[in-house]
Tab-separated table of N, CA and C in Angstrom:
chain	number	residue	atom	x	y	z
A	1	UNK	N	-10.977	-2.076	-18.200
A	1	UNK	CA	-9.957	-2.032	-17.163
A	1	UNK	C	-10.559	-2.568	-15.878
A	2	UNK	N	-9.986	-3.294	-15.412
A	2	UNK	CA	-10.214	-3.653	-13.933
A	2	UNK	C	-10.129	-3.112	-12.634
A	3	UNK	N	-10.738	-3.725	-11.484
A	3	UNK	CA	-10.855	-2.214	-10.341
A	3	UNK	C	-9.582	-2.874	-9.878
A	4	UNK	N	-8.579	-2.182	-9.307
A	4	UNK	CA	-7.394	-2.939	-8.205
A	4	UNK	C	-7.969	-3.509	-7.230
A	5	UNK	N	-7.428	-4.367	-6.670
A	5	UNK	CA	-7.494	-5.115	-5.260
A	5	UNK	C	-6.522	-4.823	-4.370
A	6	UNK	N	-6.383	-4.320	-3.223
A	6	UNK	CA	-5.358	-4.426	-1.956
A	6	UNK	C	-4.872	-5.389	-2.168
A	7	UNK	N	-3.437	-5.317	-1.623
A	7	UNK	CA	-2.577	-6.675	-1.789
A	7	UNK	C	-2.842	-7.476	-0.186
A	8	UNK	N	-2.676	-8.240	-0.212
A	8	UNK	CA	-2.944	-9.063	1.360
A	8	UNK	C	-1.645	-8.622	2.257
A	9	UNK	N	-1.942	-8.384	3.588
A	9	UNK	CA	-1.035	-8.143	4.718
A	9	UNK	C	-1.640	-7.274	5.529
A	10	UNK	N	-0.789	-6.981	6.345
A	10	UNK	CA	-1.460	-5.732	7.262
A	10	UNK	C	-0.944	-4.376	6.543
A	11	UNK	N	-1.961	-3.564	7.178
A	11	UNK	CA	-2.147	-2.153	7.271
A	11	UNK	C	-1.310	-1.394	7.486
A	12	UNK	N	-0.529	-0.419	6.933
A	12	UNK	CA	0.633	0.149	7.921
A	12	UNK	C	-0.001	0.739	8.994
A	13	UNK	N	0.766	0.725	10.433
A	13	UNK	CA	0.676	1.508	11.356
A	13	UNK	C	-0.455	1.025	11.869
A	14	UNK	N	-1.749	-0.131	11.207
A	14	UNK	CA	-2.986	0.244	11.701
A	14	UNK	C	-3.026	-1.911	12.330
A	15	UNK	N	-4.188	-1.669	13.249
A	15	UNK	CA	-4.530	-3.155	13.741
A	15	UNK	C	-5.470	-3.630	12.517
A	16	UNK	N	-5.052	-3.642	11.511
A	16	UNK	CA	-6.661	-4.271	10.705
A	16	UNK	C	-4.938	-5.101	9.725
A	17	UNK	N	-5.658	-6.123	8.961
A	17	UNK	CA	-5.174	-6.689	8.190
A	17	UNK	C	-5.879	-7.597	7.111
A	18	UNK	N	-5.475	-7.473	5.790
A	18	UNK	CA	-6.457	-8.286	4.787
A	18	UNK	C	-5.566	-9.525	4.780
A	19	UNK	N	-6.457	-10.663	4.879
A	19	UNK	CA	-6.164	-11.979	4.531
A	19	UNK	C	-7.053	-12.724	4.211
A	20	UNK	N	-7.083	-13.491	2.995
A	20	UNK	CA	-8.126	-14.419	2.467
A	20	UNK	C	-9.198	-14.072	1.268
A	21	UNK	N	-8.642	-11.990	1.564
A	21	UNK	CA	-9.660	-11.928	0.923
A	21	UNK	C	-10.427	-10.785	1.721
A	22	UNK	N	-9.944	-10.886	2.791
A	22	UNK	CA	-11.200	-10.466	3.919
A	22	UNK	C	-10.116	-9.549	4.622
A	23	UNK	N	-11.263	-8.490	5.636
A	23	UNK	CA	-9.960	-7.304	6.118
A	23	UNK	C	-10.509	-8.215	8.157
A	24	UNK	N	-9.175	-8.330	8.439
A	24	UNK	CA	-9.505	-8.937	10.336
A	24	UNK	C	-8.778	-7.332	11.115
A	25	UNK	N	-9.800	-7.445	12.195
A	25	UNK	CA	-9.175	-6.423	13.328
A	25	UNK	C	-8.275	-7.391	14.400
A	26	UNK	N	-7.046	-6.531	14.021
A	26	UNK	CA	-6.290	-7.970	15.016
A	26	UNK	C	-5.869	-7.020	16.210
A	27	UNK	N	-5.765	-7.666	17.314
A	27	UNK	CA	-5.392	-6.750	18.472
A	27	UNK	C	-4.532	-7.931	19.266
A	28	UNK	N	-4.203	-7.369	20.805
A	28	UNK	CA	-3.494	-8.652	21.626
A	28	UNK	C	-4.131	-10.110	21.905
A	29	UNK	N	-5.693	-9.672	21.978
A	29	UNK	CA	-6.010	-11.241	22.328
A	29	UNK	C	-7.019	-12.090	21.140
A	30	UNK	N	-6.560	-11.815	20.081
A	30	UNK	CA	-6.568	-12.239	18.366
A	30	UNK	C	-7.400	-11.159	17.697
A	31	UNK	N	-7.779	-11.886	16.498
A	31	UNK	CA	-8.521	-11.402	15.616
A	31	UNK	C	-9.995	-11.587	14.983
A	32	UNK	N	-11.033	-10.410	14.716
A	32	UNK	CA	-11.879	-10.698	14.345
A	32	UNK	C	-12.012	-10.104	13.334
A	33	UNK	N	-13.168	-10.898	12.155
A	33	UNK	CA	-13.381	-10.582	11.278
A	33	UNK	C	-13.999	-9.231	11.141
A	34	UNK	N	-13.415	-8.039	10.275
A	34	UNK	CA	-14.221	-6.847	10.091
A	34	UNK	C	-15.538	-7.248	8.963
A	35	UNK	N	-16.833	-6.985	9.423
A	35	UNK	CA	-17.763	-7.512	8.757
A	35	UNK	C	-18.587	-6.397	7.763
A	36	UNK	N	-18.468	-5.044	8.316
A	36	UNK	CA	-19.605	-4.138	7.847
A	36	UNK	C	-18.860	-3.715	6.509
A	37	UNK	N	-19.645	-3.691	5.619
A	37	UNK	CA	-19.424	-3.047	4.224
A	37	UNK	C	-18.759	-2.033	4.215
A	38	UNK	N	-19.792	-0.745	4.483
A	38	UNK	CA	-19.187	0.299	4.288
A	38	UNK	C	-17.651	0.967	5.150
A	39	UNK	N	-17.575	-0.329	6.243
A	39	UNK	CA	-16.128	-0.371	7.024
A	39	UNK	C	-14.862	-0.505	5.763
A	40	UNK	N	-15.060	-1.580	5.570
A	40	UNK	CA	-14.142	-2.600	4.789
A	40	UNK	C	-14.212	-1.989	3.379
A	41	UNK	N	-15.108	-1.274	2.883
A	41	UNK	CA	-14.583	-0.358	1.670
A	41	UNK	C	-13.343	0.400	1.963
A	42	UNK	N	-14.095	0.974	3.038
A	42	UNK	CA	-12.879	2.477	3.736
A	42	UNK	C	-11.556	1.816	3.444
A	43	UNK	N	-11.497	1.073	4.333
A	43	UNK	CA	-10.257	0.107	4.157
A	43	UNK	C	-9.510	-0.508	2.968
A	44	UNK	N	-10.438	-0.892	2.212
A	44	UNK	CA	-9.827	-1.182	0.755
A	44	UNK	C	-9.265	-0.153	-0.287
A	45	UNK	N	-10.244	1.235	-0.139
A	45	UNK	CA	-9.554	2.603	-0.605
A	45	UNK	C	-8.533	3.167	0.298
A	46	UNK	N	-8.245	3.092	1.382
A	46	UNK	CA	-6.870	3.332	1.815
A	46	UNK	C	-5.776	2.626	2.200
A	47	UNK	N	-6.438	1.209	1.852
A	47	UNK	CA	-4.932	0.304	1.597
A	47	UNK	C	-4.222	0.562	0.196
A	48	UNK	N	-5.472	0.781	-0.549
A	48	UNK	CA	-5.063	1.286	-2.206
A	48	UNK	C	-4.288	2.630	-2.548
A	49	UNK	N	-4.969	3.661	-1.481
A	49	UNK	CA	-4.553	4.858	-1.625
A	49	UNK	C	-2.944	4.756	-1.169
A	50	UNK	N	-2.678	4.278	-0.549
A	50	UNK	CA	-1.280	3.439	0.674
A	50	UNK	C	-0.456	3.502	-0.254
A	51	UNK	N	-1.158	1.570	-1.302
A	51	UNK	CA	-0.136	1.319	-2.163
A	51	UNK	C	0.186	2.495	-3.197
A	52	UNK	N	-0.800	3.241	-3.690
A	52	UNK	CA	-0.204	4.157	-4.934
A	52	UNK	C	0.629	4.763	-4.179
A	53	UNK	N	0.610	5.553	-3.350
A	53	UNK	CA	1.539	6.637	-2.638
A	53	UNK	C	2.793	5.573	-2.328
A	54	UNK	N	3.028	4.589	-2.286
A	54	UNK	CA	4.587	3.713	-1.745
A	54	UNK	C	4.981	4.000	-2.830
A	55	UNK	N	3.947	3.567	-4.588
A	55	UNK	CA	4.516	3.507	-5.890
A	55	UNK	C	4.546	4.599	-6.259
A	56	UNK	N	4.161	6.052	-5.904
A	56	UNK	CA	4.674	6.918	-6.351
A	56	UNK	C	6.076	7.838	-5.664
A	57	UNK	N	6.319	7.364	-4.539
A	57	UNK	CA	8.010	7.206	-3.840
A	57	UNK	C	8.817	7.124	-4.306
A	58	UNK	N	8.374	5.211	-4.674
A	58	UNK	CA	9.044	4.388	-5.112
A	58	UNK	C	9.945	4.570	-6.494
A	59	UNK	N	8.887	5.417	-7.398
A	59	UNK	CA	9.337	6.041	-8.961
A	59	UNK	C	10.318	6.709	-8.765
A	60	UNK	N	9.879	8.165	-7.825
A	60	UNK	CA	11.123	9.053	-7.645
A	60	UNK	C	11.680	8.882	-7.159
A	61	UNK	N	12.476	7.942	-6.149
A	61	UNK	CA	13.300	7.621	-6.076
A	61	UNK	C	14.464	7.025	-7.123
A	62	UNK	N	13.255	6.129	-7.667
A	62	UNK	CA	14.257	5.807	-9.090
A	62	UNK	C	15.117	6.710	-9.832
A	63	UNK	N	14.196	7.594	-9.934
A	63	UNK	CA	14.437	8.707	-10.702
A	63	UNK	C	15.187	9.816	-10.288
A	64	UNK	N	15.594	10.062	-8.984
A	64	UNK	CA	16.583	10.388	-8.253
A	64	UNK	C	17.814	9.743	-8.490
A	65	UNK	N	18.009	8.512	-8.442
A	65	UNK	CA	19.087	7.893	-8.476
A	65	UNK	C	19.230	7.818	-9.768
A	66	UNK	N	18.723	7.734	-11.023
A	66	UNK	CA	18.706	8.155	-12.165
A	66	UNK	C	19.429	9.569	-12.685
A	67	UNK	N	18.846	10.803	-12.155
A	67	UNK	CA	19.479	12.036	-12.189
A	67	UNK	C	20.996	11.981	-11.693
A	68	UNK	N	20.902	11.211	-10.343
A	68	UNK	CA	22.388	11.443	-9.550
A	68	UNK	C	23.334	10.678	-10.226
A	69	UNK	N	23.113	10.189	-11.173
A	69	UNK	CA	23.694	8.954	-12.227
A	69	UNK	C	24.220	9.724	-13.343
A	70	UNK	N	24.206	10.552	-13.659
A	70	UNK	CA	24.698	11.697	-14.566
A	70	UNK	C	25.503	12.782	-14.114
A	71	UNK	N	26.635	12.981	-15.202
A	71	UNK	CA	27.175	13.568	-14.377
A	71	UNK	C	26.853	15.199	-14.962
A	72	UNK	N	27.345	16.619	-14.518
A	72	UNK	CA	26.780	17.673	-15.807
A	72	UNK	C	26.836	18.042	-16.409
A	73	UNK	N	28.088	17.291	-17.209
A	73	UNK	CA	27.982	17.132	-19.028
A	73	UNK	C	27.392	16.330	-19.992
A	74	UNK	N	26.363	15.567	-18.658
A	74	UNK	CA	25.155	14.840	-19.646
A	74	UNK	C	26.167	13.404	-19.881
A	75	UNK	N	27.225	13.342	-19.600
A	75	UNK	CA	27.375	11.698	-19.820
A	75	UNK	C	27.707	11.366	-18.442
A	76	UNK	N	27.098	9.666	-18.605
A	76	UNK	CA	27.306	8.766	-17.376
A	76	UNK	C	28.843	8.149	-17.363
């Protein structure tokens, strides 16, 4: 099995953003590259941690609208 990768974009809520590959600190008067390792891990486990938590929302929600899709004699 393979390790995940962050998807490219910015950060929610945060000034950092992955592009290229690479995580940049962007602020008002541009961006620099975040360089230190053990920075840019952090960052890669909580862009990851991010995405699972959107995709685990994302399910129950489904699955909400799934339930509310029935009516309570069990047919749609």
């Amino acid at each position: 099995m393979s390790a995940s990768t962050p998807q490219p974009g910015r950060l929610a809520h945060a000034p950092v953003l992955l592009r290229g590959g690479r995580w940049w600190l962007d602020g008002g008067a541009g961006s620099v590259p975040a360089c230190d390792p053990a920075f840019t891990a952090v960052l890669d486990d909580f862009a990851l941690s991010m995405a699972a938590a959107d995709q685990a929302v994302a399910n129950l929600l489904i699955r909400q609208d799934e339930a509310s899709s029935v009516d309570p004699g069990g047919r749609r």
